[in-house]
Amino acid sequence: MATIGAKEYFKGIGDIKFEGKEYRLFLASCLALITTSMTFAIRAHLENVFGPEGFGLTLTQIGNAFAPAFFGFTIAMIIGGQLVDSLGIKKIVVLAFVMHFFGIIATMMATTESSLFWATLLIGIGNGMVEAALNPMVASMYDTEKTKMLNRFHMWFPGGIVIGSLIGYLLIDVLQLDWRILVATLFVPLLSYGILFFGQNVPLTERVKLGISTSQMFSSLGKPLFLFMVLCMFLTSATELGTNQRISSLLKDSGSNPLLVLAFINGIMAAGRVFAGDVAHRLKPSGMLLFSAIFSFVGLWLMTLTSGAMTFVSAGFFAVGITFFWPTMISFVAENLPETGALGLSIIGGAGMFSVSLILPLMGKLMDENPDTAQALRTMSILPAILIVAFLGLNFYMNKKFKQTSN
């Protein structure tokens, strides 16, 4: 069977042609996002390393040490989003690389709650800077294919989680190597994206290209449509990442291996985002979001009713639902509110990650107070139920706006 290289693979998907600098920058962006997502997967393996049987930290201490993965991400996105227009995308990417580099080294040296906290903070900031710089770069490079290319870029978040999970399983569970070797594997995508970005002329952000002033940008952040999307991002991200982060607890009584279910979900997400362009052509971004909310709601409810092998069926419905949430929320803002600039995209992403930091303890409390995991899943299904109503309204608004501009 003939094999193809990465370039041919990317060329073969859809009708976007990757040549020269454009191809190199997009590939570098994907590797940077793989670095980000692998940190999430590898962190899950470190809980046992630093726990009572390892370095002796309590689960509460580990939770405190891992918290910067979320709020560090959020802070970096907001700060990076404000600086990316003035400093340029490339300088923010360099900052992301530096934070990742020293964060990986600090993690390999960590032995206490405090040292792990600061290591996680460095990596969290690096992850946030990646999103702050590269979402607007992809939107700027592919200004007529934003939804397609942002989904294709973000396929590597679930893709990286699958990669990190499989590497962790192989190195730790099978080969039983030192955990520092697992952390060190992050240097592979890190150095790869650093080399690819080195010496390249990175494009300007779309706001700078359009000549939109800073005052226009800040005033646009107060538009009702933008504020509506920020509120929806709290719910879409909590539905997606909140559920995935607690999947082990939520499915502990299902009779299925939760980690296999998680890999199954992320595999579907990665595959689905490859073909987001075809879906966007048929449904438009607002229709994709409504589609996602419906499938997410159905999937969560089915998880309360299924067990054993059928859990994978319900998880499949849920995976189809959450596949397009994060990148389509970002691409909707990039397409319909370009005047909000890179800061607008960073606020959307930051709101999503911040919502996860809020929902995780609430989910934990719910499961502590009620051992019936089905109750937690039903409660979580309230979020996509609200989104169904919200995105029905968004579709009505966008269709009405389209008719008005067409006349």
Coordinates of C-alpha atoms in Angstrom, one line a residue:
M1 CA 0.0 0.0 0.0
A2 CA 1.4 3.4 -1.0
T3 CA 2.1 5.9 1.7
I4 CA 2.0 9.7 1.5
G5 CA 3.8 12.4 3.3
A6 CA 2.3 15.1 5.5
K7 CA 2.3 17.6 2.6
E8 CA 0.3 15.3 0.3
Y9 CA -2.0 14.4 3.2
F10 CA -2.9 18.1 3.8
K11 CA -3.2 18.7 0.1
G12 CA -5.6 15.8 -0.3
I13 CA -8.1 17.1 2.2
G14 CA -10.7 19.5 0.7
D15 CA -9.8 22.1 -2.0
I16 CA -7.3 24.1 -0.1
K17 CA -3.8 24.0 -1.7
F18 CA -0.8 24.3 0.6
E19 CA 2.2 25.7 -1.1
G20 CA 5.4 27.3 0.2
K21 CA 5.2 29.6 3.2
E22 CA 1.5 29.1 3.7
Y23 CA 1.8 25.4 4.0
R24 CA 4.8 25.7 6.3
L25 CA 3.0 28.1 8.7
F26 CA -0.1 26.0 8.8
L27 CA 1.9 22.8 9.5
A28 CA 3.8 24.7 12.2
S29 CA 0.5 25.9 13.7
C30 CA -0.8 22.3 13.9
L31 CA 2.4 21.1 15.6
A32 CA 2.1 23.9 18.1
L33 CA -1.5 22.9 18.9
I34 CA -0.4 19.2 19.2
T35 CA 2.1 20.4 21.8
T36 CA -0.7 22.1 23.7
S37 CA -3.1 19.2 23.6
M38 CA -0.4 16.6 24.5
T39 CA 0.1 18.5 27.7
F40 CA -3.5 17.8 28.7
A41 CA -3.1 14.1 28.0
I42 CA 0.2 13.7 29.7
R43 CA -1.0 15.6 32.7
A44 CA -3.6 12.9 33.3
H45 CA -0.8 10.4 33.6
L46 CA 1.0 12.5 36.1
E47 CA -1.7 12.3 38.7
N48 CA -0.5 8.9 39.9
V49 CA 3.2 10.1 39.8
F50 CA 2.6 13.0 42.2
G51 CA -0.2 11.3 44.2
P52 CA 0.0 9.5 47.6
E53 CA 1.9 6.5 46.2
G54 CA 4.3 8.8 44.3
F55 CA 5.6 12.1 45.6
G56 CA 2.9 12.0 48.4
L57 CA 0.6 14.9 47.3
T58 CA -3.0 14.7 48.2
L59 CA -5.6 14.8 45.4
T60 CA -6.5 18.3 46.6
Q61 CA -2.9 19.4 46.3
I62 CA -2.7 17.9 42.8
G63 CA -5.8 19.8 41.9
N64 CA -4.3 23.0 43.1
A65 CA -1.1 22.4 41.2
F66 CA -3.0 21.6 38.0
A67 CA -5.3 24.6 38.2
P68 CA -2.9 26.9 36.2
A69 CA -3.4 24.8 33.2
F70 CA -6.8 26.5 32.9
F71 CA -6.5 29.9 34.4
G72 CA -3.0 30.4 33.0
F73 CA -4.4 29.5 29.6
T74 CA -7.1 32.1 30.0
I75 CA -4.9 34.9 31.3
A76 CA -2.4 34.3 28.5
M77 CA -5.1 34.4 25.8
I78 CA -6.5 37.7 27.1
I79 CA -3.1 39.3 27.4
G80 CA -1.8 37.8 24.1
G81 CA -4.9 38.8 22.3
Q82 CA -4.3 42.5 23.2
L83 CA -0.6 42.3 22.2
V84 CA -0.7 40.2 19.0
D85 CA -1.9 43.2 16.8
S86 CA 0.8 45.5 18.1
L87 CA 3.7 43.1 18.6
G88 CA 2.9 40.8 15.7
I89 CA 1.9 37.2 15.6
K90 CA 5.5 35.9 15.4
K91 CA 6.6 37.5 18.8
I92 CA 3.7 35.9 20.6
V93 CA 4.6 32.5 19.0
V94 CA 8.2 33.0 20.3
L95 CA 6.8 33.7 23.8
A96 CA 4.7 30.6 23.6
F97 CA 7.8 28.5 22.6
V98 CA 9.8 29.9 25.5
M99 CA 7.0 29.2 28.0
H100 CA 6.6 25.7 26.7
F101 CA 10.3 25.0 26.8
F102 CA 10.9 26.1 30.3
G103 CA 7.5 24.6 31.4
I104 CA 8.5 21.2 30.2
I105 CA 11.9 21.4 32.0
A106 CA 10.2 22.6 35.2
T107 CA 7.7 19.8 35.0
M108 CA 10.5 17.2 34.7
M109 CA 12.2 18.8 37.8
A110 CA 9.0 19.1 39.9
T111 CA 8.7 17.2 43.2
T112 CA 6.4 19.4 45.3
E113 CA 3.0 21.0 45.0
S114 CA 4.7 24.4 44.6
S115 CA 7.1 23.4 41.9
L116 CA 4.4 21.5 40.0
F117 CA 2.2 24.6 40.3
W118 CA 4.7 26.9 38.7
A119 CA 5.6 24.3 36.0
T120 CA 2.0 24.0 35.1
L121 CA 1.6 27.7 35.0
L122 CA 4.4 28.1 32.5
I123 CA 2.9 25.5 30.2
G124 CA -0.6 27.0 30.7
I125 CA 0.7 30.4 29.6
G126 CA 2.4 28.8 26.6
N127 CA -0.8 27.0 25.6
G128 CA -2.8 30.2 25.8
M129 CA -0.2 32.1 23.8
V130 CA -0.5 29.4 21.0
E131 CA -4.2 30.0 20.8
A132 CA -3.9 33.8 21.0
A133 CA -1.4 34.0 18.1
L134 CA -2.5 31.2 15.8
N135 CA -6.2 31.5 15.7
P136 CA -5.9 35.0 14.2
M137 CA -3.0 33.8 12.0
V138 CA -5.1 31.0 10.4
A139 CA -8.1 33.4 10.1
S140 CA -5.9 35.9 8.3
M141 CA -4.2 33.4 6.0
Y142 CA -7.6 31.9 5.0
D143 CA -9.9 34.8 5.2
T144 CA -12.5 33.2 2.8
E145 CA -12.3 29.8 4.4
K146 CA -12.2 30.6 8.1
T147 CA -14.7 27.9 9.3
K148 CA -13.0 25.2 7.3
M149 CA -9.5 26.0 8.2
L150 CA -10.0 26.8 11.9
N151 CA -11.8 23.5 12.3
R152 CA -8.9 21.8 10.4
F153 CA -6.4 23.5 12.6
H154 CA -8.3 22.6 15.8
M155 CA -8.6 18.9 14.7
W156 CA -5.2 18.6 16.3
F157 CA -6.5 19.4 19.8
P158 CA -8.4 16.1 20.1
G159 CA -5.8 14.6 17.8
G160 CA -3.0 15.6 20.2
I161 CA -4.9 14.2 23.1
V162 CA -5.1 10.8 21.4
I163 CA -1.4 11.0 20.5
G164 CA -0.5 11.9 24.1
S165 CA -2.7 9.2 25.6
L166 CA -1.3 6.5 23.4
I167 CA 2.3 7.6 24.0
G168 CA 1.6 7.6 27.8
Y169 CA 0.0 4.2 27.6
L170 CA 3.0 2.8 25.7
L171 CA 5.8 4.4 27.8
I172 CA 4.2 4.2 31.3
D173 CA 1.7 1.3 31.3
V174 CA 3.5 -1.1 28.8
L175 CA 7.2 -0.3 29.0
Q176 CA 7.0 1.2 32.5
L177 CA 9.6 3.9 31.8
D178 CA 10.4 6.8 34.0
W179 CA 7.6 9.5 33.8
R180 CA 10.2 12.2 32.9
I181 CA 10.7 10.4 29.5
L182 CA 7.0 10.8 28.9
V183 CA 7.1 14.5 29.6
A184 CA 10.3 14.9 27.5
T185 CA 8.3 13.6 24.4
L186 CA 6.8 17.1 24.3
F187 CA 10.1 18.4 23.0
V188 CA 9.4 16.6 19.7
P189 CA 6.4 18.8 18.5
L190 CA 7.8 21.8 20.4
L191 CA 11.1 21.8 18.5
S192 CA 9.3 21.0 15.3
Y193 CA 7.1 24.0 15.4
G194 CA 9.9 26.2 16.6
I195 CA 12.1 25.2 13.5
L196 CA 9.2 25.6 11.1
F197 CA 8.4 29.1 12.4
F198 CA 12.1 30.2 12.4
G199 CA 13.0 32.7 9.8
Q200 CA 9.4 32.9 8.4
N201 CA 7.5 36.2 7.6
V202 CA 4.3 35.7 9.5
P203 CA 1.2 37.6 8.1
L204 CA -0.4 40.5 9.8
T205 CA -3.6 40.0 11.7
E206 CA -6.8 40.6 9.9
R207 CA -7.7 43.7 12.0
V208 CA -4.3 45.3 11.1
K209 CA -4.8 44.4 7.4
L210 CA -8.3 46.0 7.4
G211 CA -7.0 49.1 9.1
I212 CA -9.5 48.9 12.0
S213 CA -8.4 51.2 14.8
T214 CA -8.0 50.1 18.4
S215 CA -10.9 52.3 19.5
Q216 CA -13.1 50.5 16.9
M217 CA -12.0 47.2 18.2
F218 CA -12.8 47.9 21.9
S219 CA -16.2 49.4 21.0
S220 CA -17.0 46.3 18.9
L221 CA -16.4 44.1 22.0
G222 CA -19.5 45.6 23.5
K223 CA -21.8 44.6 20.6
P224 CA -24.7 42.5 21.7
L225 CA -23.8 39.7 19.2
F226 CA -20.3 39.4 20.5
L227 CA -21.5 39.4 24.2
F228 CA -24.1 36.7 23.2
M229 CA -21.3 34.6 21.7
V230 CA -19.1 34.9 24.8
L231 CA -22.0 33.7 27.0
C232 CA -22.6 30.8 24.6
M233 CA -18.9 29.9 24.7
F234 CA -19.2 29.4 28.5
L235 CA -21.8 26.7 27.8
T236 CA -20.3 25.1 24.7
S237 CA -16.9 24.7 26.3
A238 CA -18.3 23.5 29.6
T239 CA -20.3 20.9 27.7
E240 CA -17.2 19.7 25.7
L241 CA -14.2 20.0 28.0
G242 CA -16.0 19.7 31.3
T243 CA -17.5 16.4 30.3
N244 CA -14.3 15.1 28.8
Q245 CA -12.2 16.0 31.8
R246 CA -14.5 14.1 34.2
I247 CA -15.2 11.2 31.9
S248 CA -13.6 8.6 34.2
S249 CA -16.0 9.6 37.1
L250 CA -19.0 10.1 34.9
L251 CA -18.7 6.6 33.3
K252 CA -17.4 4.6 36.2
D253 CA -20.7 2.6 36.4
S254 CA -21.2 2.1 32.7
G255 CA -19.2 -1.1 32.4
S256 CA -17.0 0.4 29.7
N257 CA -13.4 1.6 30.0
P258 CA -13.7 5.4 30.4
L259 CA -10.3 6.0 28.9
L260 CA -11.2 4.0 25.8
V261 CA -14.4 6.0 25.5
L262 CA -12.4 9.2 25.8
A263 CA -10.1 8.1 23.0
F264 CA -13.1 7.1 20.9
I265 CA -14.7 10.6 21.5
N266 CA -11.5 12.4 20.6
G267 CA -10.9 10.2 17.5
I268 CA -14.3 11.2 16.2
M269 CA -13.7 14.8 16.9
A270 CA -10.4 14.8 15.1
A271 CA -11.9 13.1 12.0
G272 CA -15.0 15.3 12.0
R273 CA -13.0 18.5 12.0
V274 CA -11.2 17.4 8.8
F275 CA -14.5 17.6 7.0
A276 CA -15.8 20.8 8.7
G277 CA -15.7 22.7 5.4
D278 CA -18.3 20.4 3.7
V279 CA -20.6 20.7 6.8
A280 CA -20.1 24.5 6.9
H281 CA -21.0 24.8 3.2
R282 CA -24.4 23.1 3.9
L283 CA -25.3 24.4 7.3
K284 CA -23.3 27.7 7.7
P285 CA -21.6 28.3 11.1
S286 CA -24.8 29.2 12.9
G287 CA -26.4 26.0 11.6
M288 CA -23.4 23.9 12.7
L289 CA -23.7 25.3 16.2
L290 CA -27.4 24.3 16.4
F291 CA -26.5 20.9 15.0
S292 CA -23.8 20.5 17.6
A293 CA -26.1 21.5 20.5
I294 CA -28.7 19.0 19.5
F295 CA -26.3 16.0 19.2
S296 CA -24.6 17.0 22.4
F297 CA -27.9 17.0 24.3
V298 CA -28.9 13.6 22.8
G299 CA -25.5 12.1 23.5
L300 CA -25.5 13.1 27.1
W301 CA -29.0 11.7 27.7
L302 CA -28.2 8.5 25.9
M303 CA -25.2 8.0 28.2
T304 CA -27.6 8.0 31.2
L305 CA -29.5 5.1 29.6
T306 CA -26.8 2.9 28.1
S307 CA -24.1 0.6 29.5
G308 CA -21.4 -1.7 28.2
A309 CA -20.7 -1.6 24.5
M310 CA -23.7 0.7 23.9
T311 CA -21.9 3.4 25.8
F312 CA -19.7 3.8 22.7
V313 CA -22.9 4.5 20.7
S314 CA -24.1 7.2 23.0
A315 CA -20.5 8.6 23.3
G316 CA -20.5 8.7 19.5
F317 CA -23.6 11.0 19.4
F318 CA -21.9 13.2 22.0
A319 CA -18.7 13.3 20.1
V320 CA -20.4 14.3 16.9
G321 CA -22.1 17.1 18.8
I322 CA -19.0 18.6 20.4
T323 CA -16.8 18.2 17.4
F324 CA -17.5 21.6 15.9
F325 CA -18.2 23.6 19.1
W326 CA -14.8 25.3 19.9
P327 CA -13.5 26.1 16.3
T328 CA -16.9 27.1 15.0
M329 CA -17.5 29.5 17.8
I330 CA -14.1 31.1 17.0
S331 CA -14.7 31.1 13.3
F332 CA -18.2 32.6 13.7
V333 CA -16.7 35.6 15.5
A334 CA -13.8 35.9 13.0
E335 CA -16.3 35.9 10.1
N336 CA -19.1 38.0 11.5
L337 CA -17.2 40.3 13.9
P338 CA -13.7 40.8 12.3
E339 CA -13.5 44.3 13.8
T340 CA -13.1 42.7 17.3
G341 CA -9.7 41.6 16.1
A342 CA -7.3 39.1 17.7
L343 CA -8.5 40.2 21.1
G344 CA -12.1 39.2 20.3
L345 CA -10.9 35.7 19.3
S346 CA -8.8 35.5 22.5
I347 CA -11.7 36.6 24.7
I348 CA -13.9 33.9 23.1
G349 CA -11.2 31.2 23.7
G350 CA -10.4 32.5 27.2
A351 CA -14.1 32.5 28.2
G352 CA -14.3 28.9 27.1
M353 CA -11.3 27.8 29.1
F354 CA -12.3 29.8 32.2
S355 CA -15.7 28.2 32.1
V356 CA -14.0 24.8 32.5
S357 CA -12.3 25.9 35.6
L358 CA -15.7 26.8 37.0
I359 CA -17.6 23.7 35.9
L360 CA -15.1 21.1 37.1
P361 CA -15.5 21.7 40.9
L362 CA -19.3 22.0 40.4
M363 CA -19.3 18.6 38.7
G364 CA -17.2 17.2 41.5
K365 CA -19.5 18.5 44.2
L366 CA -22.5 17.1 42.3
M367 CA -21.0 13.7 42.1
D368 CA -19.8 13.7 45.7
E369 CA -23.3 14.5 46.9
N370 CA -25.1 12.1 44.5
P371 CA -23.3 8.8 43.7
D372 CA -25.7 8.2 40.8
T373 CA -23.6 9.3 37.8
A374 CA -26.6 9.4 35.6
Q375 CA -27.9 12.3 37.6
A376 CA -24.6 14.3 36.8
L377 CA -25.0 13.5 33.1
R378 CA -28.6 14.7 33.2
T379 CA -27.6 17.9 34.9
M380 CA -24.8 18.5 32.4
S381 CA -27.4 18.0 29.6
I382 CA -29.1 21.2 30.7
L383 CA -26.2 23.2 29.1
P384 CA -26.7 21.9 25.5
A385 CA -30.5 22.2 26.1
I386 CA -30.0 25.9 26.7
L387 CA -27.8 26.1 23.7
I388 CA -30.4 24.6 21.4
V389 CA -32.7 27.5 22.3
A390 CA -29.9 30.1 22.0
F391 CA -28.7 28.8 18.6
L392 CA -32.2 28.6 17.2
G393 CA -32.4 32.3 17.9
L394 CA -29.0 32.8 16.4
N395 CA -30.0 31.0 13.2
F396 CA -33.2 33.1 13.0
Y397 CA -31.2 36.3 13.4
M398 CA -28.5 35.4 10.9
N399 CA -31.0 34.3 8.3
K400 CA -32.9 37.5 8.7
K401 CA -29.7 39.5 8.4
F402 CA -28.7 37.6 5.3
K403 CA -32.1 38.4 3.6
Q404 CA -31.7 42.0 4.5
T405 CA -28.2 42.3 3.0
S406 CA -29.4 40.3 -0.1
N407 CA -32.2 42.8 -0.9

